[in-house]
Amino acid sequence: MWIFIIVSAVEIPIFEMILPWELVSNIVLGLGVYGLFWMFGLLASLKVHPHVVGEAGIRIRNGITLDLTVPWSAIDRVRVNRRSLPPEGSVQVERSGDDVTVSLGMANQTSVDLLLREPIAVPTRKARGEAVTELRFHADDPEALVEAATAHLVTHRPDPSGRAAA
């Protein structure tokens, strides 16, 4: 994200010098400044709204576009798994038989896999409300997130009678 911000900041004065028409130059300047503010806002939304491990479950957030709490009862395993995504966008859906996997990438990468015990609906346009069996997302410190989530999973693991362990 920082690379995009820096490149945009550099290209604004370059276009200002290159374009000979004042009207076009002013329009490009306005669009460039708007884009720069938009990227700073997106970066801020990702920093202000991180993923959170809490008593209710894992709260997965993707800036201002997604805020989903996955309850502990729906989670089977959480693991660190760094992978690159194809350049098809930051939200990708993979379908394999009955399994649906949603990847919420950051810079075309995910670092945490959330394997679900029971499918849940993820409110993204690409998932179209389908029941998702695996959720992949990026975390700045995936090891710490997985460690905290694993500790909660141990205490919230259902026993054979169907009740959560104390």
PDB file of C-alpha atoms in Angstrom:
ATOM      1  CA  MET A   1       0.000   0.000   0.000  1.00  0.00           C
ATOM      2  CA  TRP A   2       2.864   2.352   0.811  1.00  0.00           C
ATOM      3  CA  ILE A   3       4.332   1.733  -2.638  1.00  0.00           C
ATOM      4  CA  PHE A   4       1.070   2.848  -4.290  1.00  0.00           C
ATOM      5  CA  ILE A   5       0.966   5.952  -2.105  1.00  0.00           C
ATOM      6  CA  ILE A   6       4.564   6.891  -2.916  1.00  0.00           C
ATOM      7  CA  VAL A   7       4.135   6.283  -6.659  1.00  0.00           C
ATOM      8  CA  SER A   8       0.949   8.362  -6.676  1.00  0.00           C
ATOM      9  CA  ALA A   9       2.644  11.199  -4.804  1.00  0.00           C
ATOM     10  CA  VAL A  10       5.509  11.163  -7.319  1.00  0.00           C
ATOM     11  CA  GLU A  11       3.286  11.018 -10.404  1.00  0.00           C
ATOM     12  CA  ILE A  12       1.191  14.067  -9.433  1.00  0.00           C
ATOM     13  CA  PRO A  13       3.960  16.655 -10.045  1.00  0.00           C
ATOM     14  CA  ILE A  14       5.252  14.712 -13.068  1.00  0.00           C
ATOM     15  CA  PHE A  15       1.865  14.915 -14.791  1.00  0.00           C
ATOM     16  CA  GLU A  16       1.643  18.564 -13.765  1.00  0.00           C
ATOM     17  CA  MET A  17       4.908  19.257 -15.627  1.00  0.00           C
ATOM     18  CA  ILE A  18       4.182  17.046 -18.655  1.00  0.00           C
ATOM     19  CA  LEU A  19       0.656  18.139 -19.576  1.00  0.00           C
ATOM     20  CA  PRO A  20       0.651  21.337 -21.659  1.00  0.00           C
ATOM     21  CA  TRP A  21      -3.084  22.138 -21.255  1.00  0.00           C
ATOM     22  CA  GLU A  22      -4.005  23.971 -18.066  1.00  0.00           C
ATOM     23  CA  LEU A  23      -7.558  22.561 -17.838  1.00  0.00           C
ATOM     24  CA  VAL A  24      -6.432  18.950 -18.317  1.00  0.00           C
ATOM     25  CA  SER A  25      -3.514  19.518 -15.966  1.00  0.00           C
ATOM     26  CA  ASN A  26      -5.862  20.813 -13.234  1.00  0.00           C
ATOM     27  CA  ILE A  27      -8.264  17.885 -13.704  1.00  0.00           C
ATOM     28  CA  VAL A  28      -5.414  15.356 -13.456  1.00  0.00           C
ATOM     29  CA  LEU A  29      -4.064  17.207 -10.396  1.00  0.00           C
ATOM     30  CA  GLY A  30      -7.472  17.019  -8.713  1.00  0.00           C
ATOM     31  CA  LEU A  31      -7.866  13.323  -9.514  1.00  0.00           C
ATOM     32  CA  GLY A  32      -4.330  12.596  -8.295  1.00  0.00           C
ATOM     33  CA  VAL A  33      -4.838  14.376  -4.986  1.00  0.00           C
ATOM     34  CA  TYR A  34      -8.228  12.688  -4.530  1.00  0.00           C
ATOM     35  CA  GLY A  35      -6.643   9.274  -5.197  1.00  0.00           C
ATOM     36  CA  LEU A  36      -3.850   9.991  -2.733  1.00  0.00           C
ATOM     37  CA  PHE A  37      -6.343  10.928   0.005  1.00  0.00           C
ATOM     38  CA  TRP A  38      -8.385   7.820  -0.815  1.00  0.00           C
ATOM     39  CA  MET A  39      -5.316   5.557  -0.431  1.00  0.00           C
ATOM     40  CA  PHE A  40      -4.400   7.165   2.899  1.00  0.00           C
ATOM     41  CA  GLY A  41      -7.982   6.613   4.042  1.00  0.00           C
ATOM     42  CA  LEU A  42      -7.902   2.962   2.987  1.00  0.00           C
ATOM     43  CA  LEU A  43      -4.593   2.433   4.789  1.00  0.00           C
ATOM     44  CA  ALA A  44      -5.997   4.100   7.906  1.00  0.00           C
ATOM     45  CA  SER A  45      -9.142   1.934   7.818  1.00  0.00           C
ATOM     46  CA  LEU A  46      -7.007  -1.208   7.708  1.00  0.00           C
ATOM     47  CA  LYS A  47      -4.895  -0.032  10.663  1.00  0.00           C
ATOM     48  CA  VAL A  48      -7.835   1.198  12.738  1.00  0.00           C
ATOM     49  CA  HIS A  49      -9.950  -1.927  12.123  1.00  0.00           C
ATOM     50  CA  PRO A  50      -7.640  -4.961  12.547  1.00  0.00           C
ATOM     51  CA  HIS A  51      -8.729  -8.568  13.068  1.00  0.00           C
ATOM     52  CA  VAL A  52      -9.535  -9.288  16.721  1.00  0.00           C
ATOM     53  CA  VAL A  53      -9.572 -12.475  18.795  1.00  0.00           C
ATOM     54  CA  GLY A  54     -12.247 -12.102  21.490  1.00  0.00           C
ATOM     55  CA  GLU A  55     -14.616 -14.011  23.719  1.00  0.00           C
ATOM     56  CA  ALA A  56     -17.303 -14.300  21.018  1.00  0.00           C
ATOM     57  CA  GLY A  57     -14.914 -15.539  18.318  1.00  0.00           C
ATOM     58  CA  ILE A  58     -12.556 -14.157  15.711  1.00  0.00           C
ATOM     59  CA  ARG A  59     -13.637 -10.811  14.327  1.00  0.00           C
ATOM     60  CA  ILE A  60     -12.432 -10.566  10.737  1.00  0.00           C
ATOM     61  CA  ARG A  61     -12.424  -7.118   9.222  1.00  0.00           C
ATOM     62  CA  ASN A  62     -11.415  -5.915   5.811  1.00  0.00           C
ATOM     63  CA  GLY A  63     -11.220  -2.140   6.104  1.00  0.00           C
ATOM     64  CA  ILE A  64     -14.740  -0.761   5.936  1.00  0.00           C
ATOM     65  CA  THR A  65     -16.054  -3.455   3.559  1.00  0.00           C
ATOM     66  CA  LEU A  66     -16.337  -6.429   5.929  1.00  0.00           C
ATOM     67  CA  ASP A  67     -16.896  -6.895   9.654  1.00  0.00           C
ATOM     68  CA  LEU A  68     -17.650 -10.533  10.474  1.00  0.00           C
ATOM     69  CA  THR A  69     -17.398 -12.345  13.805  1.00  0.00           C
ATOM     70  CA  VAL A  70     -16.865 -16.076  13.361  1.00  0.00           C
ATOM     71  CA  PRO A  71     -18.066 -17.790  16.577  1.00  0.00           C
ATOM     72  CA  TRP A  72     -15.813 -20.294  18.312  1.00  0.00           C
ATOM     73  CA  SER A  73     -18.426 -23.011  17.818  1.00  0.00           C
ATOM     74  CA  ALA A  74     -18.024 -22.675  14.021  1.00  0.00           C
ATOM     75  CA  ILE A  75     -14.202 -22.868  14.021  1.00  0.00           C
ATOM     76  CA  ASP A  76     -12.379 -26.179  13.672  1.00  0.00           C
ATOM     77  CA  ARG A  77      -8.754 -25.035  13.252  1.00  0.00           C
ATOM     78  CA  VAL A  78      -6.710 -21.894  12.773  1.00  0.00           C
ATOM     79  CA  ARG A  79      -3.274 -22.058  11.190  1.00  0.00           C
ATOM     80  CA  VAL A  80      -0.573 -19.841   9.764  1.00  0.00           C
ATOM     81  CA  ASN A  81      -0.314 -20.443   6.034  1.00  0.00           C
ATOM     82  CA  ARG A  82       1.273 -17.747   3.913  1.00  0.00           C
ATOM     83  CA  ARG A  83       0.229 -17.877   0.293  1.00  0.00           C
ATOM     84  CA  SER A  84       0.116 -15.643  -2.726  1.00  0.00           C
ATOM     85  CA  LEU A  85      -3.125 -15.077  -4.566  1.00  0.00           C
ATOM     86  CA  PRO A  86      -3.575 -14.707  -8.304  1.00  0.00           C
ATOM     87  CA  PRO A  87      -4.111 -11.092  -9.375  1.00  0.00           C
ATOM     88  CA  GLU A  88      -7.915 -11.340  -9.503  1.00  0.00           C
ATOM     89  CA  GLY A  89      -8.706  -8.864  -6.735  1.00  0.00           C
ATOM     90  CA  SER A  90      -8.422  -8.750  -2.971  1.00  0.00           C
ATOM     91  CA  VAL A  91     -11.499 -10.969  -2.412  1.00  0.00           C
ATOM     92  CA  GLN A  92     -11.434 -14.354  -4.145  1.00  0.00           C
ATOM     93  CA  VAL A  93     -13.799 -17.315  -4.008  1.00  0.00           C
ATOM     94  CA  GLU A  94     -12.777 -20.886  -4.799  1.00  0.00           C
ATOM     95  CA  ARG A  95     -15.364 -23.624  -5.228  1.00  0.00           C
ATOM     96  CA  SER A  96     -14.465 -27.302  -5.041  1.00  0.00           C
ATOM     97  CA  GLY A  97     -17.477 -29.604  -4.824  1.00  0.00           C
ATOM     98  CA  ASP A  98     -19.384 -28.636  -1.670  1.00  0.00           C
ATOM     99  CA  ASP A  99     -16.440 -26.660  -0.274  1.00  0.00           C
ATOM    100  CA  VAL A 100     -16.300 -22.897  -0.741  1.00  0.00           C
ATOM    101  CA  THR A 101     -13.193 -20.955   0.270  1.00  0.00           C
ATOM    102  CA  VAL A 102     -13.101 -17.169   0.538  1.00  0.00           C
ATOM    103  CA  SER A 103      -9.713 -15.445   0.493  1.00  0.00           C
ATOM    104  CA  LEU A 104      -9.466 -11.875   1.778  1.00  0.00           C
ATOM    105  CA  GLY A 105      -6.069 -10.829   0.521  1.00  0.00           C
ATOM    106  CA  MET A 106      -3.885  -7.866   1.237  1.00  0.00           C
ATOM    107  CA  ALA A 107      -1.369  -7.107  -1.514  1.00  0.00           C
ATOM    108  CA  ASN A 108      -2.372 -10.463  -3.090  1.00  0.00           C
ATOM    109  CA  GLN A 109      -1.400 -12.437   0.023  1.00  0.00           C
ATOM    110  CA  THR A 110      -3.101 -14.293   2.847  1.00  0.00           C
ATOM    111  CA  SER A 111      -1.376 -15.531   5.983  1.00  0.00           C
ATOM    112  CA  VAL A 112      -4.059 -17.210   8.141  1.00  0.00           C
ATOM    113  CA  ASP A 113      -6.369 -20.114   7.295  1.00  0.00           C
ATOM    114  CA  LEU A 114      -9.572 -20.494   9.291  1.00  0.00           C
ATOM    115  CA  LEU A 115     -11.046 -23.963   8.770  1.00  0.00           C
ATOM    116  CA  LEU A 116     -14.682 -24.077   9.783  1.00  0.00           C
ATOM    117  CA  ARG A 117     -16.546 -26.865  11.531  1.00  0.00           C
ATOM    118  CA  GLU A 118     -19.836 -25.583  10.183  1.00  0.00           C
ATOM    119  CA  PRO A 119     -20.294 -23.411   7.093  1.00  0.00           C
ATOM    120  CA  ILE A 120     -21.119 -19.737   7.555  1.00  0.00           C
ATOM    121  CA  ALA A 121     -22.258 -17.018   5.174  1.00  0.00           C
ATOM    122  CA  VAL A 122     -19.636 -14.359   4.462  1.00  0.00           C
ATOM    123  CA  PRO A 123     -21.199 -11.091   3.308  1.00  0.00           C
ATOM    124  CA  THR A 124     -19.023 -10.331   0.298  1.00  0.00           C
ATOM    125  CA  ARG A 125     -20.263  -9.653  -3.207  1.00  0.00           C
ATOM    126  CA  LYS A 126     -18.177 -12.433  -4.721  1.00  0.00           C
ATOM    127  CA  ALA A 127     -19.372 -15.074  -2.228  1.00  0.00           C
ATOM    128  CA  ARG A 128     -23.010 -14.171  -2.983  1.00  0.00           C
ATOM    129  CA  GLY A 129     -24.171 -15.380   0.436  1.00  0.00           C
ATOM    130  CA  GLU A 130     -22.921 -18.932  -0.125  1.00  0.00           C
ATOM    131  CA  ALA A 131     -21.998 -21.058   2.880  1.00  0.00           C
ATOM    132  CA  VAL A 132     -18.217 -20.865   3.276  1.00  0.00           C
ATOM    133  CA  THR A 133     -16.193 -23.774   4.685  1.00  0.00           C
ATOM    134  CA  GLU A 134     -12.782 -22.080   4.815  1.00  0.00           C
ATOM    135  CA  LEU A 135     -11.782 -18.463   5.271  1.00  0.00           C
ATOM    136  CA  ARG A 136      -8.307 -17.164   4.420  1.00  0.00           C
ATOM    137  CA  PHE A 137      -7.146 -13.688   5.353  1.00  0.00           C
ATOM    138  CA  HIS A 138      -4.041 -11.600   5.917  1.00  0.00           C
ATOM    139  CA  ALA A 139      -2.842 -10.602   9.381  1.00  0.00           C
ATOM    140  CA  ASP A 140       0.174  -8.411  10.132  1.00  0.00           C
ATOM    141  CA  ASP A 141       1.282 -10.834  12.875  1.00  0.00           C
ATOM    142  CA  PRO A 142      -0.296 -14.181  11.947  1.00  0.00           C
ATOM    143  CA  GLU A 143       1.635 -16.171  14.569  1.00  0.00           C
ATOM    144  CA  ALA A 144       0.255 -14.041  17.431  1.00  0.00           C
ATOM    145  CA  LEU A 145      -3.288 -14.208  16.041  1.00  0.00           C
ATOM    146  CA  VAL A 146      -3.142 -18.000  15.645  1.00  0.00           C
ATOM    147  CA  GLU A 147      -1.626 -18.428  19.116  1.00  0.00           C
ATOM    148  CA  ALA A 148      -4.397 -16.355  20.721  1.00  0.00           C
ATOM    149  CA  ALA A 149      -7.085 -18.110  18.679  1.00  0.00           C
ATOM    150  CA  THR A 150      -5.726 -21.565  19.540  1.00  0.00           C
ATOM    151  CA  ALA A 151      -5.807 -20.706  23.254  1.00  0.00           C
ATOM    152  CA  HIS A 152      -9.462 -19.675  22.916  1.00  0.00           C
ATOM    153  CA  LEU A 153     -10.292 -22.768  20.854  1.00  0.00           C
ATOM    154  CA  VAL A 154      -8.989 -25.026  23.622  1.00  0.00           C
ATOM    155  CA  THR A 155     -11.296 -23.392  26.173  1.00  0.00           C
ATOM    156  CA  HIS A 156     -14.277 -23.232  23.803  1.00  0.00           C
ATOM    157  CA  ARG A 157     -13.910 -26.718  22.274  1.00  0.00           C
ATOM    158  CA  PRO A 158     -17.286 -28.496  22.500  1.00  0.00           C
ATOM    159  CA  ASP A 159     -17.331 -31.779  24.381  1.00  0.00           C
ATOM    160  CA  PRO A 160     -19.080 -34.883  22.985  1.00  0.00           C
ATOM    161  CA  SER A 161     -22.364 -33.910  24.676  1.00  0.00           C
ATOM    162  CA  GLY A 162     -22.420 -30.699  22.616  1.00  0.00           C
ATOM    163  CA  ARG A 163     -21.624 -28.201  25.394  1.00  0.00           C
ATOM    164  CA  ALA A 164     -18.547 -25.958  25.373  1.00  0.00           C
ATOM    165  CA  ALA A 165     -15.749 -26.951  27.723  1.00  0.00           C
ATOM    166  CA  ALA A 166     -15.270 -24.629  30.706  1.00  0.00           C
TER     167      ALA A 166
END
